[in-house]
């Protein structure tokens, strides 16, 4: 089992990894989006395998939610469009075809980043590569440092303090 940091701070929000869900709280207005694992959902299980998590749905959800905040910050956006919409009940996530274009793009880039970090494979049409260019490997390393701080240079394991 991977022990993620309980709380990760970003410019626009705080992402908390709770026992059974992940929540994102926005600084601007305190709105909260909660992401639960869709246990047993065949589409989610397939996405887990594609993104390099095997069948580990929990890891996929945790890293997916953090990746939203991470990529928004890296792209200079005020916040994640997708998670903001979920926190404000305005995203229509019941149907992918109804998502606004920027939410569809963000969802694609988040999963593409997860797949790149876990598998070293770029997405179809290399949309992630086009978005970040030659900085993509450094972006991936920064994401790994956020998600897996024990791999970061200078990290002090808390139980050794």
Coordinates of N, CA and C in Angstrom, one line a residue:
X1 N 0.8 -1.2 0.0 CA 0.0 0.0 0.0 C 0.9 1.2 0.0
X2 N 0.5 2.2 -0.8 CA 1.3 3.5 -0.9 C 0.6 4.4 0.1
X3 N 1.4 5.1 0.9 CA 1.0 6.1 1.8 C 1.2 7.5 1.2
X4 N 0.2 8.0 0.6 CA 0.3 9.4 0.1 C 0.3 10.4 1.2
X5 N 0.9 11.6 0.9 CA 0.7 12.7 1.8 C -0.8 12.9 2.1
X6 N -1.2 13.2 3.3 CA -2.6 13.4 3.6 C -3.1 14.7 3.0
X7 N -2.2 15.7 2.8 CA -2.7 16.9 2.3 C -1.6 17.5 1.4
X8 N -2.1 18.0 0.2 CA -1.1 18.6 -0.7 C -1.7 20.0 -1.1
X9 N -0.8 21.0 -0.9 CA -1.2 22.4 -1.1 C -0.8 22.8 -2.6
X10 N -1.8 23.5 -3.2 CA -1.6 24.1 -4.5 C -2.0 25.5 -4.4
X11 N -1.7 26.3 -5.4 CA -2.0 27.8 -5.3 C -3.5 28.0 -5.2
X12 N -4.3 27.2 -5.9 CA -5.8 27.4 -5.9 C -6.5 26.6 -4.9
X13 N -5.9 25.5 -4.4 CA -6.7 24.6 -3.6 C -5.8 23.7 -2.7
X14 N -6.5 23.0 -1.9 CA -5.8 21.9 -1.1 C -6.5 20.6 -1.5
X15 N -5.6 19.6 -1.7 CA -6.2 18.3 -2.0 C -5.9 17.4 -0.8
X16 N -6.9 16.8 -0.3 CA -6.8 15.9 0.9 C -7.1 14.4 0.5
X17 N -6.2 13.5 0.9 CA -6.4 12.1 0.7 C -7.0 11.6 2.0
X18 N -8.2 11.2 1.9 CA -8.9 10.7 3.1 C -8.9 9.2 3.0
X19 N -9.6 8.5 3.9 CA -9.6 7.0 4.0 C -10.2 6.4 2.7
X20 N -11.3 6.9 2.3 CA -12.1 6.3 1.2 C -12.3 7.2 0.0
X21 N -11.8 8.4 0.0 CA -12.1 9.4 -1.0 C -11.0 10.5 -1.0
X22 N -11.1 11.3 -2.1 CA -10.1 12.4 -2.2 C -11.0 13.7 -2.3
X23 N -10.6 14.7 -1.6 CA -11.4 15.9 -1.7 C -10.5 17.1 -2.0
X24 N -11.0 18.0 -2.8 CA -10.3 19.2 -3.2 C -11.1 20.4 -2.7
X25 N -10.5 21.2 -1.9 CA -11.1 22.4 -1.4 C -10.5 23.7 -2.0
X26 N -11.3 24.5 -2.6 CA -10.8 25.7 -3.3 C -10.7 26.8 -2.3
X27 N -9.5 27.5 -2.4 CA -9.3 28.6 -1.5 C -10.2 29.8 -1.8
X28 N -10.6 30.0 -3.0 CA -11.4 31.2 -3.4 C -12.7 31.3 -2.6
X29 N -13.4 30.1 -2.5 CA -14.7 30.2 -1.9 C -15.0 29.0 -0.9
X30 N -14.0 28.2 -0.7 CA -14.2 27.0 0.2 C -15.0 25.9 -0.3
X31 N -15.4 26.0 -1.6 CA -16.1 24.9 -2.2 C -15.3 23.6 -2.3
X32 N -16.0 22.5 -2.1 CA -15.3 21.2 -2.0 C -15.8 20.2 -3.1
X33 N -14.9 19.5 -3.8 CA -15.2 18.4 -4.7 C -14.7 17.2 -4.0
X34 N -15.6 16.1 -4.1 CA -15.2 14.9 -3.5 C -15.2 13.8 -4.6
X35 N -14.1 13.1 -4.7 CA -13.9 12.0 -5.6 C -13.9 10.7 -4.9
X36 N -14.9 9.8 -5.2 CA -14.9 8.5 -4.7 C -14.4 7.5 -5.8
X37 N -14.0 6.4 -5.3 CA -13.6 5.3 -6.3 C -14.8 4.6 -6.8
X38 N -15.0 4.6 -8.1 CA -16.1 3.9 -8.7 C -15.9 2.4 -8.7
X39 N -15.8 1.8 -7.6 CA -15.4 0.4 -7.4 C -16.2 -0.5 -8.4
X40 N -15.5 -1.4 -9.1 CA -16.1 -2.3 -10.0 C -16.6 -1.8 -11.3
X41 N -16.5 -0.5 -11.6 CA -16.9 0.1 -12.8 C -15.9 -0.3 -13.9
X42 N -16.5 -1.0 -14.9 CA -15.6 -1.5 -16.0 C -14.8 -0.5 -16.7
X43 N -15.4 0.7 -17.0 CA -14.7 1.7 -17.7 C -13.6 2.3 -16.9
X44 N -13.8 2.4 -15.5 CA -12.7 2.9 -14.7 C -11.6 1.8 -14.5
X45 N -12.0 0.6 -14.5 CA -10.9 -0.5 -14.4 C -10.1 -0.5 -15.7
X46 N -10.7 -0.3 -16.8 CA -10.0 -0.3 -18.1 C -9.1 1.0 -18.1
X47 N -9.6 2.1 -17.6 CA -8.7 3.3 -17.6 C -7.5 3.1 -16.6
X48 N -7.7 2.4 -15.5 CA -6.6 2.1 -14.6 C -5.5 1.3 -15.3
X49 N -5.9 0.3 -16.1 CA -4.9 -0.5 -16.8 C -4.2 0.3 -17.9
X50 N -5.0 1.1 -18.6 CA -4.4 1.9 -19.7 C -3.4 2.9 -19.1
X51 N -3.7 3.5 -17.9 CA -2.9 4.5 -17.3 C -1.7 3.9 -16.5
X52 N -1.6 2.6 -16.5 CA -0.5 1.9 -15.8 C -0.6 1.6 -14.3
X53 N -1.9 1.5 -13.9 CA -2.1 1.2 -12.5 C -2.6 -0.2 -12.2
X54 N -2.6 -1.0 -13.3 CA -3.1 -2.4 -13.2 C -4.6 -2.2 -12.7
X55 N -5.0 -3.0 -11.8 CA -6.4 -2.9 -11.3 C -6.5 -2.0 -10.1
X56 N -5.5 -1.2 -9.8 CA -5.5 -0.4 -8.5 C -6.3 0.8 -8.7
X57 N -7.6 0.7 -8.5 CA -8.5 1.9 -8.7 C -8.3 3.0 -7.7
X58 N -7.8 2.7 -6.5 CA -7.6 3.7 -5.5 C -6.4 4.6 -5.9
X59 N -5.3 4.0 -6.3 CA -4.2 4.8 -6.8 C -4.5 5.7 -7.9
X60 N -5.3 5.1 -8.9 CA -5.7 5.9 -10.0 C -6.5 7.1 -9.6
X61 N -7.4 7.0 -8.7 CA -8.3 8.1 -8.3 C -7.4 9.1 -7.5
X62 N -6.6 8.7 -6.6 CA -5.8 9.7 -5.8 C -4.9 10.5 -6.8
X63 N -4.2 9.8 -7.6 CA -3.2 10.5 -8.5 C -4.0 11.3 -9.5
X64 N -5.1 10.9 -9.9 CA -5.9 11.6 -10.9 C -6.4 12.9 -10.3
X65 N -6.9 12.9 -9.1 CA -7.4 14.2 -8.5 C -6.3 15.1 -8.3
X66 N -5.1 14.7 -7.8 CA -4.0 15.5 -7.6 C -3.5 16.1 -8.9
X67 N -3.5 15.3 -9.9 CA -3.0 15.7 -11.3 C -3.8 16.9 -11.8
X68 N -5.1 16.9 -11.5 CA -5.9 18.0 -11.9 C -5.4 19.3 -11.4
X69 N -5.1 19.4 -10.1 CA -4.6 20.6 -9.4 C -3.2 20.9 -9.9
X70 N -2.4 19.9 -10.0 CA -1.0 20.0 -10.5 C -0.9 20.6 -11.9
X71 N -1.7 20.0 -12.8 CA -1.6 20.5 -14.2 C -2.2 21.9 -14.4
X72 N -3.3 22.2 -13.6 CA -3.8 23.5 -13.7 C -2.8 24.6 -13.3
X73 N -2.1 24.3 -12.2 CA -1.0 25.2 -11.7 C 0.1 25.3 -12.8
X74 N 0.5 24.1 -13.3 CA 1.6 24.1 -14.3 C 1.2 24.9 -15.6
X75 N -0.1 24.9 -15.9 CA -0.5 25.6 -17.1 C -0.9 27.0 -16.8
X76 N -0.7 27.5 -15.6 CA -1.0 28.8 -15.3 C -2.5 29.2 -15.2
X77 N -3.3 28.2 -15.0 CA -4.8 28.4 -15.0 C -5.2 28.7 -13.6
X78 N -6.3 29.4 -13.4 CA -6.7 29.8 -12.1 C -7.1 28.6 -11.2
X79 N -7.5 27.5 -11.8 CA -7.9 26.3 -11.1 C -8.2 25.2 -12.1
X80 N -8.4 24.0 -11.7 CA -8.8 22.9 -12.5 C -10.3 23.2 -13.0
X81 N -10.5 23.2 -14.3 CA -11.9 23.5 -14.7 C -12.8 22.3 -14.3
X82 N -12.3 21.1 -14.4 CA -13.1 19.9 -14.2 C -13.5 19.8 -12.7
X83 N -12.5 20.0 -11.8 CA -12.8 19.8 -10.4 C -13.6 21.0 -9.9
X84 N -13.3 22.2 -10.4 CA -14.1 23.4 -10.1 C -15.6 23.1 -10.4
X85 N -15.8 22.6 -11.6 CA -17.2 22.3 -12.0 C -17.8 21.3 -11.1
X86 N -17.1 20.3 -10.7 CA -17.7 19.3 -9.7 C -18.0 19.9 -8.4
X87 N -17.1 20.8 -7.9 CA -17.3 21.4 -6.6 C -18.5 22.4 -6.6
X88 N -18.8 22.9 -7.8 CA -19.9 23.9 -7.9 C -21.1 23.3 -8.6
X89 N -21.1 22.0 -8.7 CA -22.3 21.3 -9.3 C -22.6 21.9 -10.7
X90 N -21.6 22.1 -11.5 CA -21.8 22.7 -12.8 C -20.9 22.0 -13.8
X91 N -21.0 20.8 -14.0 CA -20.1 20.2 -15.0 C -20.7 19.1 -15.9
X92 N -21.9 18.6 -15.5 CA -22.5 17.6 -16.2 C -21.7 16.4 -16.5
X93 N -21.0 15.9 -15.5 CA -20.1 14.8 -15.6 C -20.9 13.5 -15.9
X94 N -22.2 13.5 -16.0 CA -22.9 12.3 -16.2 C -22.8 11.9 -17.7
X95 N -22.4 12.7 -18.6 CA -22.2 12.4 -20.0 C -20.9 13.1 -20.5
X96 N -20.0 12.3 -20.9 CA -18.7 12.9 -21.4 C -19.0 13.8 -22.6
X97 N -20.0 13.5 -23.4 CA -20.2 14.3 -24.6 C -20.8 15.7 -24.2
X98 N -21.3 15.8 -23.0 CA -21.8 17.1 -22.6 C -20.8 18.0 -21.9
X99 N -19.6 17.5 -21.6 CA -18.6 18.3 -21.0 C -18.2 19.4 -21.9
X100 N -17.9 20.6 -21.3 CA -17.3 21.6 -22.1 C -15.9 21.2 -22.7
X101 N -15.5 21.8 -23.8 CA -14.3 21.4 -24.4 C -13.1 21.5 -23.5
X102 N -13.0 22.5 -22.7 CA -11.8 22.6 -21.8 C -11.8 21.6 -20.7
X103 N -13.0 21.1 -20.3 CA -13.0 20.0 -19.3 C -12.6 18.7 -20.0
X104 N -13.1 18.4 -21.2 CA -12.6 17.2 -21.9 C -11.1 17.2 -22.1
X105 N -10.6 18.4 -22.5 CA -9.2 18.5 -22.8 C -8.4 18.2 -21.5
X106 N -8.9 18.8 -20.4 CA -8.2 18.6 -19.1 C -8.2 17.2 -18.7
X107 N -9.4 16.5 -18.8 CA -9.5 15.1 -18.4 C -8.5 14.3 -19.2
X108 N -8.4 14.6 -20.5 CA -7.5 13.9 -21.4 C -6.0 14.1 -20.9
X109 N -5.7 15.3 -20.7 CA -4.3 15.6 -20.3 C -3.9 15.0 -18.9
X110 N -4.9 14.9 -18.0 CA -4.6 14.3 -16.7 C -4.3 12.8 -16.9
X111 N -5.2 12.1 -17.6 CA -5.0 10.7 -17.8 C -3.7 10.5 -18.6
X112 N -3.4 11.3 -19.6 CA -2.2 11.2 -20.4 C -1.0 11.4 -19.5
X113 N -1.0 12.3 -18.6 CA 0.1 12.5 -17.7 C 0.3 11.2 -16.8
X114 N -0.8 10.7 -16.3 CA -0.7 9.5 -15.5 C -0.1 8.3 -16.3
X115 N -0.5 8.2 -17.5 CA 0.0 7.1 -18.4 C 1.5 7.3 -18.7
X116 N 1.9 8.6 -19.0 CA 3.3 8.9 -19.3 C 4.2 8.6 -18.1
X117 N 3.7 9.0 -16.9 CA 4.5 8.8 -15.7 C 4.7 7.3 -15.4
X118 N 3.6 6.6 -15.5 CA 3.6 5.2 -15.1 C 4.2 4.2 -16.2
X119 N 4.0 4.6 -17.5 CA 4.4 3.7 -18.5 C 5.4 4.2 -19.5
X120 N 5.6 5.6 -19.5 CA 6.5 6.2 -20.5 C 5.9 6.3 -21.8
X121 N 4.6 6.1 -21.9 CA 3.9 6.1 -23.2 C 3.2 7.5 -23.4
X122 N 3.3 8.1 -24.5 CA 2.6 9.3 -24.8 C 1.2 9.0 -25.4
X123 N 0.3 9.9 -25.2 CA -1.1 9.7 -25.6 C -1.2 9.8 -27.1
X124 N -2.3 9.3 -27.6 CA -2.6 9.4 -29.1 C -2.6 10.8 -29.5
X125 N -2.0 11.1 -30.6 CA -1.9 12.5 -31.1 C -1.0 13.3 -30.3
X126 N -0.3 12.8 -29.3 CA 0.7 13.5 -28.4 C 0.2 14.8 -28.0
X127 N -1.1 14.9 -27.5 CA -1.6 16.2 -27.0 C -0.9 16.6 -25.7
X128 N -0.4 15.7 -24.9 CA 0.3 16.1 -23.7 C 1.7 16.6 -24.1
X129 N 2.3 16.0 -25.1 CA 3.6 16.5 -25.6 C 3.5 17.9 -26.2
X130 N 2.4 18.1 -27.0 CA 2.2 19.4 -27.6 C 1.9 20.5 -26.5
X131 N 1.3 20.1 -25.5 CA 0.9 21.1 -24.4 C 2.2 21.5 -23.6
X132 N 3.1 20.6 -23.5 CA 4.3 20.9 -22.6 C 5.6 20.8 -23.4
X133 N 5.7 20.4 -24.6 CA 6.9 20.4 -25.4 C 8.0 19.6 -24.7
X134 N 9.2 20.2 -24.8 CA 10.4 19.6 -24.3 C 10.4 19.6 -22.8
X135 N 9.5 20.3 -22.2 CA 9.4 20.3 -20.7 C 8.7 19.1 -20.1
X136 N 8.1 18.2 -21.0 CA 7.3 17.1 -20.5 C 8.1 16.2 -19.5
X137 N 9.3 15.8 -19.8 CA 10.0 14.9 -18.8 C 10.2 15.6 -17.5
X138 N 10.5 16.9 -17.5 CA 10.6 17.6 -16.2 C 9.3 17.8 -15.5
X139 N 8.2 18.0 -16.3 CA 6.9 18.0 -15.7 C 6.5 16.7 -15.0
X140 N 6.9 15.6 -15.7 CA 6.6 14.3 -15.1 C 7.4 14.1 -13.8
X141 N 8.6 14.5 -13.8 CA 9.5 14.4 -12.6 C 8.9 15.2 -11.4
X142 N 8.4 16.4 -11.7 CA 7.8 17.2 -10.7 C 6.5 16.6 -10.2
X143 N 5.7 16.0 -11.1 CA 4.5 15.3 -10.6 C 4.9 14.1 -9.7
X144 N 5.9 13.3 -10.1 CA 6.3 12.2 -9.3 C 6.8 12.7 -7.9
X145 N 7.5 13.8 -7.9 CA 7.9 14.3 -6.6 C 6.8 14.7 -5.7
X146 N 5.7 15.2 -6.3 CA 4.5 15.6 -5.5 C 3.8 14.3 -5.0
X147 N 3.6 13.3 -5.9 CA 2.8 12.1 -5.6 C 3.6 11.1 -4.8
X148 N 4.9 11.1 -5.0 CA 5.7 10.1 -4.4 C 6.9 10.8 -3.7
X149 N 6.7 11.5 -2.7 CA 7.8 12.4 -2.1 C 9.0 11.6 -1.6
X150 N 8.8 10.3 -1.3 CA 9.9 9.5 -0.9 C 10.9 9.2 -1.9
X151 N 10.6 9.6 -3.2 CA 11.6 9.5 -4.3 C 12.3 10.8 -4.5
X152 N 11.9 11.9 -3.8 CA 12.5 13.2 -4.0 C 13.8 13.3 -3.3
X153 N 14.7 14.0 -3.9 CA 16.0 14.3 -3.3 C 15.8 15.1 -2.0
X154 N 16.4 14.7 -0.9 CA 16.3 15.5 0.3 C 15.1 15.2 1.1
X155 N 14.3 14.2 0.7 CA 13.1 13.9 1.4 C 13.5 13.2 2.7
X156 N 12.9 13.6 3.8 CA 13.1 12.9 5.1 C 11.9 12.1 5.5
X157 N 12.1 10.8 5.6 CA 10.9 10.0 5.9 C 10.4 10.3 7.3
X158 N 9.1 10.6 7.4 CA 8.6 11.1 8.7 C 8.8 10.1 9.9
X159 N 8.8 8.9 9.6 CA 9.0 7.9 10.8 C 10.5 7.9 11.2
X160 N 11.4 8.5 10.5 CA 12.8 8.5 10.9 C 13.1 9.8 11.8
X161 N 12.1 10.7 11.9 CA 12.4 11.9 12.6 C 12.4 11.7 14.1

